[in-house]
mmCIF file with all atom_site columns, C-alpha atoms in Angstrom:
data_model
loop_
_atom_site.group_PDB
_atom_site.id
_atom_site.type_symbol
_atom_site.label_atom_id
_atom_site.label_alt_id
_atom_site.label_comp_id
_atom_site.label_asym_id
_atom_site.label_entity_id
_atom_site.label_seq_id
_atom_site.pdbx_PDB_ins_code
_atom_site.Cartn_x
_atom_site.Cartn_y
_atom_site.Cartn_z
_atom_site.occupancy
_atom_site.B_iso_or_equiv
_atom_site.pdbx_formal_charge
_atom_site.auth_seq_id
_atom_site.auth_comp_id
_atom_site.auth_asym_id
_atom_site.auth_atom_id
_atom_site.pdbx_PDB_model_num
ATOM 1   C CA . MET A 1 1   ? 21.388 6.030   -24.517 1.00 0.00 ? 1   MET A CA 1
ATOM 2   C CA . GLU A 1 2   ? 23.611 5.263   -21.519 1.00 0.00 ? 2   GLU A CA 1
ATOM 3   C CA . GLN A 1 3   ? 24.233 1.562   -20.926 1.00 0.00 ? 3   GLN A CA 1
ATOM 4   C CA . TYR A 1 4   ? 22.730 1.587   -17.426 1.00 0.00 ? 4   TYR A CA 1
ATOM 5   C CA . LYS A 1 5   ? 19.448 2.874   -18.886 1.00 0.00 ? 5   LYS A CA 1
ATOM 6   C CA . GLU A 1 6   ? 19.234 0.030   -21.409 1.00 0.00 ? 6   GLU A CA 1
ATOM 7   C CA . GLU A 1 7   ? 20.066 -2.452  -18.668 1.00 0.00 ? 7   GLU A CA 1
ATOM 8   C CA . PHE A 1 8   ? 17.430 -0.960  -16.397 1.00 0.00 ? 8   PHE A CA 1
ATOM 9   C CA . ILE A 1 9   ? 14.712 -1.323  -19.030 1.00 0.00 ? 9   ILE A CA 1
ATOM 10  C CA . GLY A 1 10  ? 15.586 -5.000  -19.403 1.00 0.00 ? 10  GLY A CA 1
ATOM 11  C CA . PHE A 1 11  ? 15.668 -5.332  -15.627 1.00 0.00 ? 11  PHE A CA 1
ATOM 12  C CA . MET A 1 12  ? 12.119 -3.938  -15.318 1.00 0.00 ? 12  MET A CA 1
ATOM 13  C CA . VAL A 1 13  ? 10.906 -6.443  -17.925 1.00 0.00 ? 13  VAL A CA 1
ATOM 14  C CA . ASP A 1 14  ? 12.726 -9.337  -16.235 1.00 0.00 ? 14  ASP A CA 1
ATOM 15  C CA . CYS A 1 15  ? 11.151 -8.476  -12.870 1.00 0.00 ? 15  CYS A CA 1
ATOM 16  C CA . GLN A 1 16  ? 7.706  -8.110  -14.480 1.00 0.00 ? 16  GLN A CA 1
ATOM 17  C CA . VAL A 1 17  ? 7.599  -4.564  -13.154 1.00 0.00 ? 17  VAL A CA 1
ATOM 18  C CA . LEU A 1 18  ? 6.992  -3.128  -16.627 1.00 0.00 ? 18  LEU A CA 1
ATOM 19  C CA . LYS A 1 19  ? 4.210  -4.775  -18.610 1.00 0.00 ? 19  LYS A CA 1
ATOM 20  C CA . PHE A 1 20  ? 2.430  -4.102  -21.882 1.00 0.00 ? 20  PHE A CA 1
ATOM 21  C CA . GLY A 1 21  ? -1.237 -4.704  -22.728 1.00 0.00 ? 21  GLY A CA 1
ATOM 22  C CA . GLU A 1 22  ? -4.360 -2.938  -21.429 1.00 0.00 ? 22  GLU A CA 1
ATOM 23  C CA . PHE A 1 23  ? -4.412 -1.481  -17.924 1.00 0.00 ? 23  PHE A CA 1
ATOM 24  C CA . ILE A 1 24  ? -6.776 0.880   -16.109 1.00 0.00 ? 24  ILE A CA 1
ATOM 25  C CA . LEU A 1 25  ? -4.812 3.376   -14.016 1.00 0.00 ? 25  LEU A CA 1
ATOM 26  C CA . LYS A 1 26  ? -5.935 5.038   -10.774 1.00 0.00 ? 26  LYS A CA 1
ATOM 27  C CA . SER A 1 27  ? -6.638 8.120   -12.862 1.00 0.00 ? 27  SER A CA 1
ATOM 28  C CA . GLY A 1 28  ? -9.123 6.120   -14.923 1.00 0.00 ? 28  GLY A CA 1
ATOM 29  C CA . ARG A 1 29  ? -6.966 6.302   -18.023 1.00 0.00 ? 29  ARG A CA 1
ATOM 30  C CA . LYS A 1 30  ? -6.654 3.126   -20.104 1.00 0.00 ? 30  LYS A CA 1
ATOM 31  C CA . SER A 1 31  ? -2.919 2.628   -20.608 1.00 0.00 ? 31  SER A CA 1
ATOM 32  C CA . PRO A 1 32  ? -1.050 0.224   -22.929 1.00 0.00 ? 32  PRO A CA 1
ATOM 33  C CA . PHE A 1 33  ? 1.757  -0.070  -20.385 1.00 0.00 ? 33  PHE A CA 1
ATOM 34  C CA . PHE A 1 34  ? 1.933  -0.406  -16.623 1.00 0.00 ? 34  PHE A CA 1
ATOM 35  C CA . MET A 1 35  ? 4.715  -0.152  -14.072 1.00 0.00 ? 35  MET A CA 1
ATOM 36  C CA . ASN A 1 36  ? 4.412  -1.733  -10.634 1.00 0.00 ? 36  ASN A CA 1
ATOM 37  C CA . ALA A 1 37  ? 7.440  -1.261  -8.378  1.00 0.00 ? 37  ALA A CA 1
ATOM 38  C CA . GLY A 1 38  ? 5.788  -3.564  -5.854  1.00 0.00 ? 38  GLY A CA 1
ATOM 39  C CA . ALA A 1 39  ? 6.954  -6.466  -8.036  1.00 0.00 ? 39  ALA A CA 1
ATOM 40  C CA . TYR A 1 40  ? 10.540 -5.999  -6.812  1.00 0.00 ? 40  TYR A CA 1
ATOM 41  C CA . VAL A 1 41  ? 10.429 -8.571  -4.031  1.00 0.00 ? 41  VAL A CA 1
ATOM 42  C CA . THR A 1 42  ? 13.827 -10.260 -3.627  1.00 0.00 ? 42  THR A CA 1
ATOM 43  C CA . GLY A 1 43  ? 17.072 -9.117  -2.090  1.00 0.00 ? 43  GLY A CA 1
ATOM 44  C CA . ALA A 1 44  ? 18.916 -9.453  -5.390  1.00 0.00 ? 44  ALA A CA 1
ATOM 45  C CA . GLN A 1 45  ? 16.290 -7.351  -7.170  1.00 0.00 ? 45  GLN A CA 1
ATOM 46  C CA . LEU A 1 46  ? 16.408 -4.592  -4.538  1.00 0.00 ? 46  LEU A CA 1
ATOM 47  C CA . LEU A 1 47  ? 20.199 -4.599  -4.588  1.00 0.00 ? 47  LEU A CA 1
ATOM 48  C CA . LYS A 1 48  ? 20.215 -4.130  -8.367  1.00 0.00 ? 48  LYS A CA 1
ATOM 49  C CA . LEU A 1 49  ? 17.413 -1.561  -8.241  1.00 0.00 ? 49  LEU A CA 1
ATOM 50  C CA . GLY A 1 50  ? 19.379 0.496   -5.716  1.00 0.00 ? 50  GLY A CA 1
ATOM 51  C CA . GLU A 1 51  ? 22.359 0.506   -8.088  1.00 0.00 ? 51  GLU A CA 1
ATOM 52  C CA . TYR A 1 52  ? 20.285 1.857   -10.998 1.00 0.00 ? 52  TYR A CA 1
ATOM 53  C CA . TYR A 1 53  ? 18.803 4.581   -8.821  1.00 0.00 ? 53  TYR A CA 1
ATOM 54  C CA . ALA A 1 54  ? 22.254 5.463   -7.468  1.00 0.00 ? 54  ALA A CA 1
ATOM 55  C CA . LYS A 1 55  ? 23.670 5.796   -10.997 1.00 0.00 ? 55  LYS A CA 1
ATOM 56  C CA . ALA A 1 56  ? 20.787 8.040   -12.073 1.00 0.00 ? 56  ALA A CA 1
ATOM 57  C CA . ILE A 1 57  ? 21.037 10.184  -8.941  1.00 0.00 ? 57  ILE A CA 1
ATOM 58  C CA . HIS A 1 58  ? 24.780 10.583  -9.449  1.00 0.00 ? 58  HIS A CA 1
ATOM 59  C CA . ALA A 1 59  ? 24.216 11.509  -13.107 1.00 0.00 ? 59  ALA A CA 1
ATOM 60  C CA . HIS A 1 60  ? 21.650 14.198  -12.250 1.00 0.00 ? 60  HIS A CA 1
ATOM 61  C CA . TYR A 1 61  ? 22.751 15.476  -8.821  1.00 0.00 ? 61  TYR A CA 1
ATOM 62  C CA . GLY A 1 62  ? 26.339 14.318  -8.358  1.00 0.00 ? 62  GLY A CA 1
ATOM 63  C CA . ASP A 1 63  ? 27.428 14.116  -4.714  1.00 0.00 ? 63  ASP A CA 1
ATOM 64  C CA . ASP A 1 64  ? 25.790 17.419  -3.853  1.00 0.00 ? 64  ASP A CA 1
ATOM 65  C CA . PHE A 1 65  ? 23.324 16.062  -1.282  1.00 0.00 ? 65  PHE A CA 1
ATOM 66  C CA . ASP A 1 66  ? 23.242 14.536  2.200   1.00 0.00 ? 66  ASP A CA 1
ATOM 67  C CA . VAL A 1 67  ? 19.936 12.708  2.631   1.00 0.00 ? 67  VAL A CA 1
ATOM 68  C CA . LEU A 1 68  ? 17.780 10.440  0.473   1.00 0.00 ? 68  LEU A CA 1
ATOM 69  C CA . PHE A 1 69  ? 14.127 10.739  1.460   1.00 0.00 ? 69  PHE A CA 1
ATOM 70  C CA . GLY A 1 70  ? 11.712 7.944   0.541   1.00 0.00 ? 70  GLY A CA 1
ATOM 71  C CA . PRO A 1 71  ? 8.024  8.713   1.177   1.00 0.00 ? 71  PRO A CA 1
ATOM 72  C CA . ALA A 1 72  ? 6.010  5.950   2.862   1.00 0.00 ? 72  ALA A CA 1
ATOM 73  C CA . TYR A 1 73  ? 5.415  3.290   1.886   1.00 0.00 ? 73  TYR A CA 1
ATOM 74  C CA . LYS A 1 74  ? 7.114  2.320   -1.387  1.00 0.00 ? 74  LYS A CA 1
ATOM 75  C CA . GLY A 1 75  ? 9.820  4.938   -0.935  1.00 0.00 ? 75  GLY A CA 1
ATOM 76  C CA . ILE A 1 76  ? 11.105 3.289   2.249   1.00 0.00 ? 76  ILE A CA 1
ATOM 77  C CA . PRO A 1 77  ? 12.824 0.245   0.668   1.00 0.00 ? 77  PRO A CA 1
ATOM 78  C CA . LEU A 1 78  ? 13.899 2.396   -2.284  1.00 0.00 ? 78  LEU A CA 1
ATOM 79  C CA . SER A 1 79  ? 15.726 4.842   -0.007  1.00 0.00 ? 79  SER A CA 1
ATOM 80  C CA . VAL A 1 80  ? 17.396 2.069   1.997   1.00 0.00 ? 80  VAL A CA 1
ATOM 81  C CA . ALA A 1 81  ? 18.553 0.084   -1.048  1.00 0.00 ? 81  ALA A CA 1
ATOM 82  C CA . THR A 1 82  ? 19.808 3.186   -2.845  1.00 0.00 ? 82  THR A CA 1
ATOM 83  C CA . THR A 1 83  ? 21.795 4.619   0.071   1.00 0.00 ? 83  THR A CA 1
ATOM 84  C CA . MET A 1 84  ? 23.573 1.270   0.363   1.00 0.00 ? 84  MET A CA 1
ATOM 85  C CA . ALA A 1 85  ? 24.286 1.160   -3.363  1.00 0.00 ? 85  ALA A CA 1
ATOM 86  C CA . TYR A 1 86  ? 25.438 4.783   -3.428  1.00 0.00 ? 86  TYR A CA 1
ATOM 87  C CA . SER A 1 87  ? 27.981 4.105   -0.699  1.00 0.00 ? 87  SER A CA 1
ATOM 88  C CA . GLN A 1 88  ? 29.380 1.102   -2.560  1.00 0.00 ? 88  GLN A CA 1
ATOM 89  C CA . LEU A 1 89  ? 29.442 2.719   -6.004  1.00 0.00 ? 89  LEU A CA 1
ATOM 90  C CA . TYR A 1 90  ? 30.651 6.219   -5.109  1.00 0.00 ? 90  TYR A CA 1
ATOM 91  C CA . GLY A 1 91  ? 32.216 5.930   -1.659  1.00 0.00 ? 91  GLY A CA 1
ATOM 92  C CA . LYS A 1 92  ? 29.980 8.547   -0.064  1.00 0.00 ? 92  LYS A CA 1
ATOM 93  C CA . GLU A 1 93  ? 27.764 7.899   2.935   1.00 0.00 ? 93  GLU A CA 1
ATOM 94  C CA . ILE A 1 94  ? 24.249 9.200   2.309   1.00 0.00 ? 94  ILE A CA 1
ATOM 95  C CA . ARG A 1 95  ? 21.714 9.118   5.130   1.00 0.00 ? 95  ARG A CA 1
ATOM 96  C CA . TYR A 1 96  ? 18.286 7.668   4.481   1.00 0.00 ? 96  TYR A CA 1
ATOM 97  C CA . CYS A 1 97  ? 15.066 9.114   5.841   1.00 0.00 ? 97  CYS A CA 1
ATOM 98  C CA . SER A 1 98  ? 11.386 8.244   5.434   1.00 0.00 ? 98  SER A CA 1
ATOM 99  C CA . ASN A 1 99  ? 8.121  9.300   6.976   1.00 0.00 ? 99  ASN A CA 1
ATOM 100 C CA . ARG A 1 100 ? 5.563  7.367   8.947   1.00 0.00 ? 100 ARG A CA 1
ATOM 101 C CA . LYS A 1 101 ? 1.913  7.536   7.993   1.00 0.00 ? 101 LYS A CA 1
ATOM 102 C CA . GLU A 1 102 ? 1.086  8.067   11.667  1.00 0.00 ? 102 GLU A CA 1
ATOM 103 C CA . VAL A 1 103 ? 3.179  10.016  14.202  1.00 0.00 ? 103 VAL A CA 1
ATOM 104 C CA . LYS A 1 104 ? 4.748  7.736   16.838  1.00 0.00 ? 104 LYS A CA 1
ATOM 105 C CA . ASP A 1 105 ? 4.457  9.025   20.409  1.00 0.00 ? 105 ASP A CA 1
ATOM 106 C CA . HIS A 1 106 ? 6.737  6.569   22.253  1.00 0.00 ? 106 HIS A CA 1
ATOM 107 C CA . GLY A 1 107 ? 10.233 5.167   21.822  1.00 0.00 ? 107 GLY A CA 1
ATOM 108 C CA . ASP A 1 108 ? 11.646 6.576   18.596  1.00 0.00 ? 108 ASP A CA 1
ATOM 109 C CA . THR A 1 109 ? 9.060  9.333   18.499  1.00 0.00 ? 109 THR A CA 1
ATOM 110 C CA . GLY A 1 110 ? 8.019  11.576  15.639  1.00 0.00 ? 110 GLY A CA 1
ATOM 111 C CA . ILE A 1 111 ? 6.986  11.215  12.041  1.00 0.00 ? 111 ILE A CA 1
ATOM 112 C CA . LEU A 1 112 ? 10.378 10.205  10.600  1.00 0.00 ? 112 LEU A CA 1
ATOM 113 C CA . LEU A 1 113 ? 12.163 6.873   10.191  1.00 0.00 ? 113 LEU A CA 1
ATOM 114 C CA . GLY A 1 114 ? 15.912 6.605   9.774   1.00 0.00 ? 114 GLY A CA 1
ATOM 115 C CA . SER A 1 115 ? 17.945 9.784   9.971   1.00 0.00 ? 115 SER A CA 1
ATOM 116 C CA . LYS A 1 116 ? 16.467 12.942  11.383  1.00 0.00 ? 116 LYS A CA 1
ATOM 117 C CA . LEU A 1 117 ? 16.631 16.011  9.164   1.00 0.00 ? 117 LEU A CA 1
ATOM 118 C CA . LYS A 1 118 ? 18.681 18.942  10.384  1.00 0.00 ? 118 LYS A CA 1
ATOM 119 C CA . ASP A 1 119 ? 19.302 22.516  9.296   1.00 0.00 ? 119 ASP A CA 1
ATOM 120 C CA . GLY A 1 120 ? 21.461 22.724  6.194   1.00 0.00 ? 120 GLY A CA 1
ATOM 121 C CA . ASP A 1 121 ? 20.677 19.225  4.902   1.00 0.00 ? 121 ASP A CA 1
ATOM 122 C CA . ARG A 1 122 ? 20.432 18.829  1.136   1.00 0.00 ? 122 ARG A CA 1
ATOM 123 C CA . VAL A 1 123 ? 17.745 16.277  0.282   1.00 0.00 ? 123 VAL A CA 1
ATOM 124 C CA . VAL A 1 124 ? 16.932 14.183  -2.775  1.00 0.00 ? 124 VAL A CA 1
ATOM 125 C CA . VAL A 1 125 ? 13.469 12.588  -2.795  1.00 0.00 ? 125 VAL A CA 1
ATOM 126 C CA . ILE A 1 126 ? 13.123 9.093   -4.271  1.00 0.00 ? 126 ILE A CA 1
ATOM 127 C CA . GLU A 1 127 ? 9.912  7.519   -5.605  1.00 0.00 ? 127 GLU A CA 1
ATOM 128 C CA . ASP A 1 128 ? 8.869  4.750   -7.972  1.00 0.00 ? 128 ASP A CA 1
ATOM 129 C CA . VAL A 1 129 ? 6.782  6.720   -10.469 1.00 0.00 ? 129 VAL A CA 1
ATOM 130 C CA . THR A 1 130 ? 4.837  9.979   -10.467 1.00 0.00 ? 130 THR A CA 1
ATOM 131 C CA . THR A 1 131 ? 1.764  10.326  -12.653 1.00 0.00 ? 131 THR A CA 1
ATOM 132 C CA . SER A 1 132 ? -0.106 13.277  -11.139 1.00 0.00 ? 132 SER A CA 1
ATOM 133 C CA . GLY A 1 133 ? 2.364  14.708  -8.604  1.00 0.00 ? 133 GLY A CA 1
ATOM 134 C CA . LYS A 1 134 ? -0.136 14.139  -5.784  1.00 0.00 ? 134 LYS A CA 1
ATOM 135 C CA . SER A 1 135 ? 2.421  12.415  -3.569  1.00 0.00 ? 135 SER A CA 1
ATOM 136 C CA . MET A 1 136 ? 4.608  15.529  -3.594  1.00 0.00 ? 136 MET A CA 1
ATOM 137 C CA . GLU A 1 137 ? 1.709  17.527  -2.174  1.00 0.00 ? 137 GLU A CA 1
ATOM 138 C CA . GLU A 1 138 ? 2.021  15.373  0.953   1.00 0.00 ? 138 GLU A CA 1
ATOM 139 C CA . THR A 1 139 ? 5.780  14.836  0.982   1.00 0.00 ? 139 THR A CA 1
ATOM 140 C CA . VAL A 1 140 ? 7.199  18.334  0.473   1.00 0.00 ? 140 VAL A CA 1
ATOM 141 C CA . PRO A 1 141 ? 5.408  19.927  3.451   1.00 0.00 ? 141 PRO A CA 1
ATOM 142 C CA . ILE A 1 142 ? 6.531  17.065  5.709   1.00 0.00 ? 142 ILE A CA 1
ATOM 143 C CA . ILE A 1 143 ? 10.181 17.484  4.728   1.00 0.00 ? 143 ILE A CA 1
ATOM 144 C CA . ARG A 1 144 ? 10.197 21.267  4.935   1.00 0.00 ? 144 ARG A CA 1
ATOM 145 C CA . ALA A 1 145 ? 8.518  21.224  8.356   1.00 0.00 ? 145 ALA A CA 1
ATOM 146 C CA . GLN A 1 146 ? 11.383 19.245  9.925   1.00 0.00 ? 146 GLN A CA 1
ATOM 147 C CA . ALA A 1 147 ? 14.283 21.686  9.491   1.00 0.00 ? 147 ALA A CA 1
ATOM 148 C CA . GLU A 1 148 ? 15.765 24.390  7.276   1.00 0.00 ? 148 GLU A CA 1
ATOM 149 C CA . ILE A 1 149 ? 16.662 22.036  4.449   1.00 0.00 ? 149 ILE A CA 1
ATOM 150 C CA . GLU A 1 150 ? 17.149 22.310  0.690   1.00 0.00 ? 150 GLU A CA 1
ATOM 151 C CA . ILE A 1 151 ? 15.396 19.849  -1.606  1.00 0.00 ? 151 ILE A CA 1
ATOM 152 C CA . LYS A 1 152 ? 17.834 19.267  -4.466  1.00 0.00 ? 152 LYS A CA 1
ATOM 153 C CA . GLY A 1 153 ? 15.399 17.250  -6.536  1.00 0.00 ? 153 GLY A CA 1
ATOM 154 C CA . LEU A 1 154 ? 13.209 14.218  -7.108  1.00 0.00 ? 154 LEU A CA 1
ATOM 155 C CA . ILE A 1 155 ? 14.226 10.968  -8.782  1.00 0.00 ? 155 ILE A CA 1
ATOM 156 C CA . VAL A 1 156 ? 11.722 8.388   -10.058 1.00 0.00 ? 156 VAL A CA 1
ATOM 157 C CA . SER A 1 157 ? 12.342 5.203   -11.999 1.00 0.00 ? 157 SER A CA 1
ATOM 158 C CA . LEU A 1 158 ? 10.104 5.914   -15.001 1.00 0.00 ? 158 LEU A CA 1
ATOM 159 C CA . ASN A 1 159 ? 8.911  9.176   -16.529 1.00 0.00 ? 159 ASN A CA 1
ATOM 160 C CA . ARG A 1 160 ? 5.568  8.243   -18.078 1.00 0.00 ? 160 ARG A CA 1
ATOM 161 C CA . MET A 1 161 ? 5.685  11.496  -20.108 1.00 0.00 ? 161 MET A CA 1
ATOM 162 C CA . GLU A 1 162 ? 1.961  12.087  -19.787 1.00 0.00 ? 162 GLU A CA 1
ATOM 163 C CA . ARG A 1 163 ? 0.005  15.085  -18.586 1.00 0.00 ? 163 ARG A CA 1
ATOM 164 C CA . GLY A 1 164 ? -0.268 15.680  -14.886 1.00 0.00 ? 164 GLY A CA 1
ATOM 165 C CA . LYS A 1 165 ? -3.000 17.994  -13.671 1.00 0.00 ? 165 LYS A CA 1
ATOM 166 C CA . GLY A 1 166 ? -2.528 20.382  -16.588 1.00 0.00 ? 166 GLY A CA 1
ATOM 167 C CA . GLU A 1 167 ? -0.919 20.141  -20.009 1.00 0.00 ? 167 GLU A CA 1
ATOM 168 C CA . LYS A 1 168 ? 2.642  19.514  -18.822 1.00 0.00 ? 168 LYS A CA 1
ATOM 169 C CA . SER A 1 169 ? 4.093  16.306  -17.422 1.00 0.00 ? 169 SER A CA 1
ATOM 170 C CA . ALA A 1 170 ? 3.877  15.639  -13.697 1.00 0.00 ? 170 ALA A CA 1
ATOM 171 C CA . LEU A 1 171 ? 7.658  16.049  -13.405 1.00 0.00 ? 171 LEU A CA 1
ATOM 172 C CA . GLU A 1 172 ? 7.538  19.441  -15.141 1.00 0.00 ? 172 GLU A CA 1
ATOM 173 C CA . GLU A 1 173 ? 4.655  20.519  -12.914 1.00 0.00 ? 173 GLU A CA 1
ATOM 174 C CA . ILE A 1 174 ? 6.621  19.514  -9.808  1.00 0.00 ? 174 ILE A CA 1
ATOM 175 C CA . LYS A 1 175 ? 9.595  21.550  -11.000 1.00 0.00 ? 175 LYS A CA 1
ATOM 176 C CA . GLU A 1 176 ? 7.442  24.624  -11.592 1.00 0.00 ? 176 GLU A CA 1
ATOM 177 C CA . LEU A 1 177 ? 5.440  24.276  -8.368  1.00 0.00 ? 177 LEU A CA 1
ATOM 178 C CA . TYR A 1 178 ? 8.235  23.518  -5.904  1.00 0.00 ? 178 TYR A CA 1
ATOM 179 C CA . GLY A 1 179 ? 11.325 24.929  -7.577  1.00 0.00 ? 179 GLY A CA 1
ATOM 180 C CA . PHE A 1 180 ? 13.482 21.810  -7.654  1.00 0.00 ? 180 PHE A CA 1
ATOM 181 C CA . GLU A 1 181 ? 14.525 19.389  -10.385 1.00 0.00 ? 181 GLU A CA 1
ATOM 182 C CA . ALA A 1 182 ? 12.510 16.237  -11.130 1.00 0.00 ? 182 ALA A CA 1
ATOM 183 C CA . ASN A 1 183 ? 14.204 13.472  -13.100 1.00 0.00 ? 183 ASN A CA 1
ATOM 184 C CA . ALA A 1 184 ? 13.843 9.780   -13.933 1.00 0.00 ? 184 ALA A CA 1
ATOM 185 C CA . ILE A 1 185 ? 16.142 6.829   -14.536 1.00 0.00 ? 185 ILE A CA 1
ATOM 186 C CA . VAL A 1 186 ? 14.439 6.338   -17.921 1.00 0.00 ? 186 VAL A CA 1
ATOM 187 C CA . THR A 1 187 ? 11.545 7.805   -19.909 1.00 0.00 ? 187 THR A CA 1
ATOM 188 C CA . MET A 1 188 ? 8.906  5.971   -21.899 1.00 0.00 ? 188 MET A CA 1
ATOM 189 C CA . GLN A 1 189 ? 10.637 7.341   -24.994 1.00 0.00 ? 189 GLN A CA 1
ATOM 190 C CA . ASP A 1 190 ? 13.753 5.451   -23.866 1.00 0.00 ? 190 ASP A CA 1
ATOM 191 C CA . VAL A 1 191 ? 11.665 2.308   -23.347 1.00 0.00 ? 191 VAL A CA 1
ATOM 192 C CA . VAL A 1 192 ? 10.152 2.488   -26.828 1.00 0.00 ? 192 VAL A CA 1
ATOM 193 C CA . GLU A 1 193 ? 13.544 3.163   -28.398 1.00 0.00 ? 193 GLU A CA 1
ATOM 194 C CA . CYS A 1 194 ? 15.004 0.159   -26.614 1.00 0.00 ? 194 CYS A CA 1
ATOM 195 C CA . LEU A 1 195 ? 12.208 -2.383  -27.145 1.00 0.00 ? 195 LEU A CA 1
ATOM 196 C CA . TYR A 1 196 ? 10.285 -1.478  -30.309 1.00 0.00 ? 196 TYR A CA 1
ATOM 197 C CA . ARG A 1 197 ? 10.744 -4.301  -32.826 1.00 0.00 ? 197 ARG A CA 1
ATOM 198 C CA . LYS A 1 198 ? 13.850 -5.377  -30.921 1.00 0.00 ? 198 LYS A CA 1
ATOM 199 C CA . PRO A 1 199 ? 13.721 -8.829  -29.291 1.00 0.00 ? 199 PRO A CA 1
ATOM 200 C CA . TYR A 1 200 ? 14.672 -8.935  -25.617 1.00 0.00 ? 200 TYR A CA 1
ATOM 201 C CA . ARG A 1 201 ? 15.545 -12.447 -24.467 1.00 0.00 ? 201 ARG A CA 1
ATOM 202 C CA . GLY A 1 202 ? 13.749 -13.746 -27.554 1.00 0.00 ? 202 GLY A CA 1
ATOM 203 C CA . THR A 1 203 ? 10.532 -11.753 -27.124 1.00 0.00 ? 203 THR A CA 1
ATOM 204 C CA . VAL A 1 204 ? 9.409  -8.564  -28.855 1.00 0.00 ? 204 VAL A CA 1
ATOM 205 C CA . TYR A 1 205 ? 7.587  -6.669  -26.112 1.00 0.00 ? 205 TYR A CA 1
ATOM 206 C CA . ILE A 1 206 ? 6.691  -3.634  -28.215 1.00 0.00 ? 206 ILE A CA 1
ATOM 207 C CA . ASP A 1 207 ? 5.433  -4.797  -31.605 1.00 0.00 ? 207 ASP A CA 1
ATOM 208 C CA . ASP A 1 208 ? 3.546  -2.683  -34.121 1.00 0.00 ? 208 ASP A CA 1
ATOM 209 C CA . SER A 1 209 ? 0.202  -3.081  -32.315 1.00 0.00 ? 209 SER A CA 1
ATOM 210 C CA . ILE A 1 210 ? 1.607  -2.080  -28.905 1.00 0.00 ? 210 ILE A CA 1
ATOM 211 C CA . LYS A 1 211 ? 3.490  0.815   -30.517 1.00 0.00 ? 211 LYS A CA 1
ATOM 212 C CA . ALA A 1 212 ? 0.258  2.005   -32.153 1.00 0.00 ? 212 ALA A CA 1
ATOM 213 C CA . ALA A 1 213 ? -1.533 1.826   -28.793 1.00 0.00 ? 213 ALA A CA 1
ATOM 214 C CA . ILE A 1 214 ? 1.275  3.804   -27.129 1.00 0.00 ? 214 ILE A CA 1
ATOM 215 C CA . ASP A 1 215 ? 1.140  6.439   -29.876 1.00 0.00 ? 215 ASP A CA 1
ATOM 216 C CA . GLN A 1 216 ? -2.635 6.704   -29.482 1.00 0.00 ? 216 GLN A CA 1
ATOM 217 C CA . TYR A 1 217 ? -2.286 7.012   -25.705 1.00 0.00 ? 217 TYR A CA 1
ATOM 218 C CA . TYR A 1 218 ? 0.162  9.889   -26.032 1.00 0.00 ? 218 TYR A CA 1
ATOM 219 C CA . ALA A 1 219 ? -1.986 11.574  -28.655 1.00 0.00 ? 219 ALA A CA 1
ATOM 220 C CA . GLN A 1 220 ? -4.663 11.745  -25.975 1.00 0.00 ? 220 GLN A CA 1
ATOM 221 C CA . TYR A 1 221 ? -2.691 12.066  -22.735 1.00 0.00 ? 221 TYR A CA 1
ATOM 222 C CA . GLY A 1 222 ? 0.837  13.045  -23.743 1.00 0.00 ? 222 GLY A CA 1
ATOM 223 C CA . ALA A 1 223 ? 2.441  16.052  -22.042 1.00 0.00 ? 223 ALA A CA 1
ATOM 224 C CA . LYS A 1 224 ? 3.030  19.165  -24.100 1.00 0.00 ? 224 LYS A CA 1
#
């Protein structure tokens, strides 16, 4: 596993973004783990988060894109932090763009924040996590309605590796439905490999009981 992935898993634990126990998801599923990107609240955390996203984007998409699009609302700070980190790490200026929930009819009018999209732009979409792919149903039409652009792919922080609407994972369903790549900084398989029976800062976050609960969860909800 790449070093930045191991560091990112520890970073999620440190920021209390990734937790283990019993959680009821929006889908109604009872999950033994939960990720909440809203727990990144400080400048230092966002700066570091942007660096991890930038490294993953560079690993999957290289420099072959122009705009980073972060869907409202959580995608807005993600896109800003990551464009800044990408510039510092790789020396390429990437424009950031996000959407508004409501169209603005005065001043800086329209549905977009940040850079406008123009014909020929190559876009990477950035999100925190995708469980069902529902957000893409809203986001893709918005992006494609702005200009003749190419969506290079989607990047999320964690691939939960569970079924979306069908038998495949949400990221696989997005790839099949929209025709672009969908990747993550880390997968839950990476998380288990990194933390199972291995103390992190003196604490074992995935012990035998949590591992058994994760295995049971994937037996029921795991993607095929």
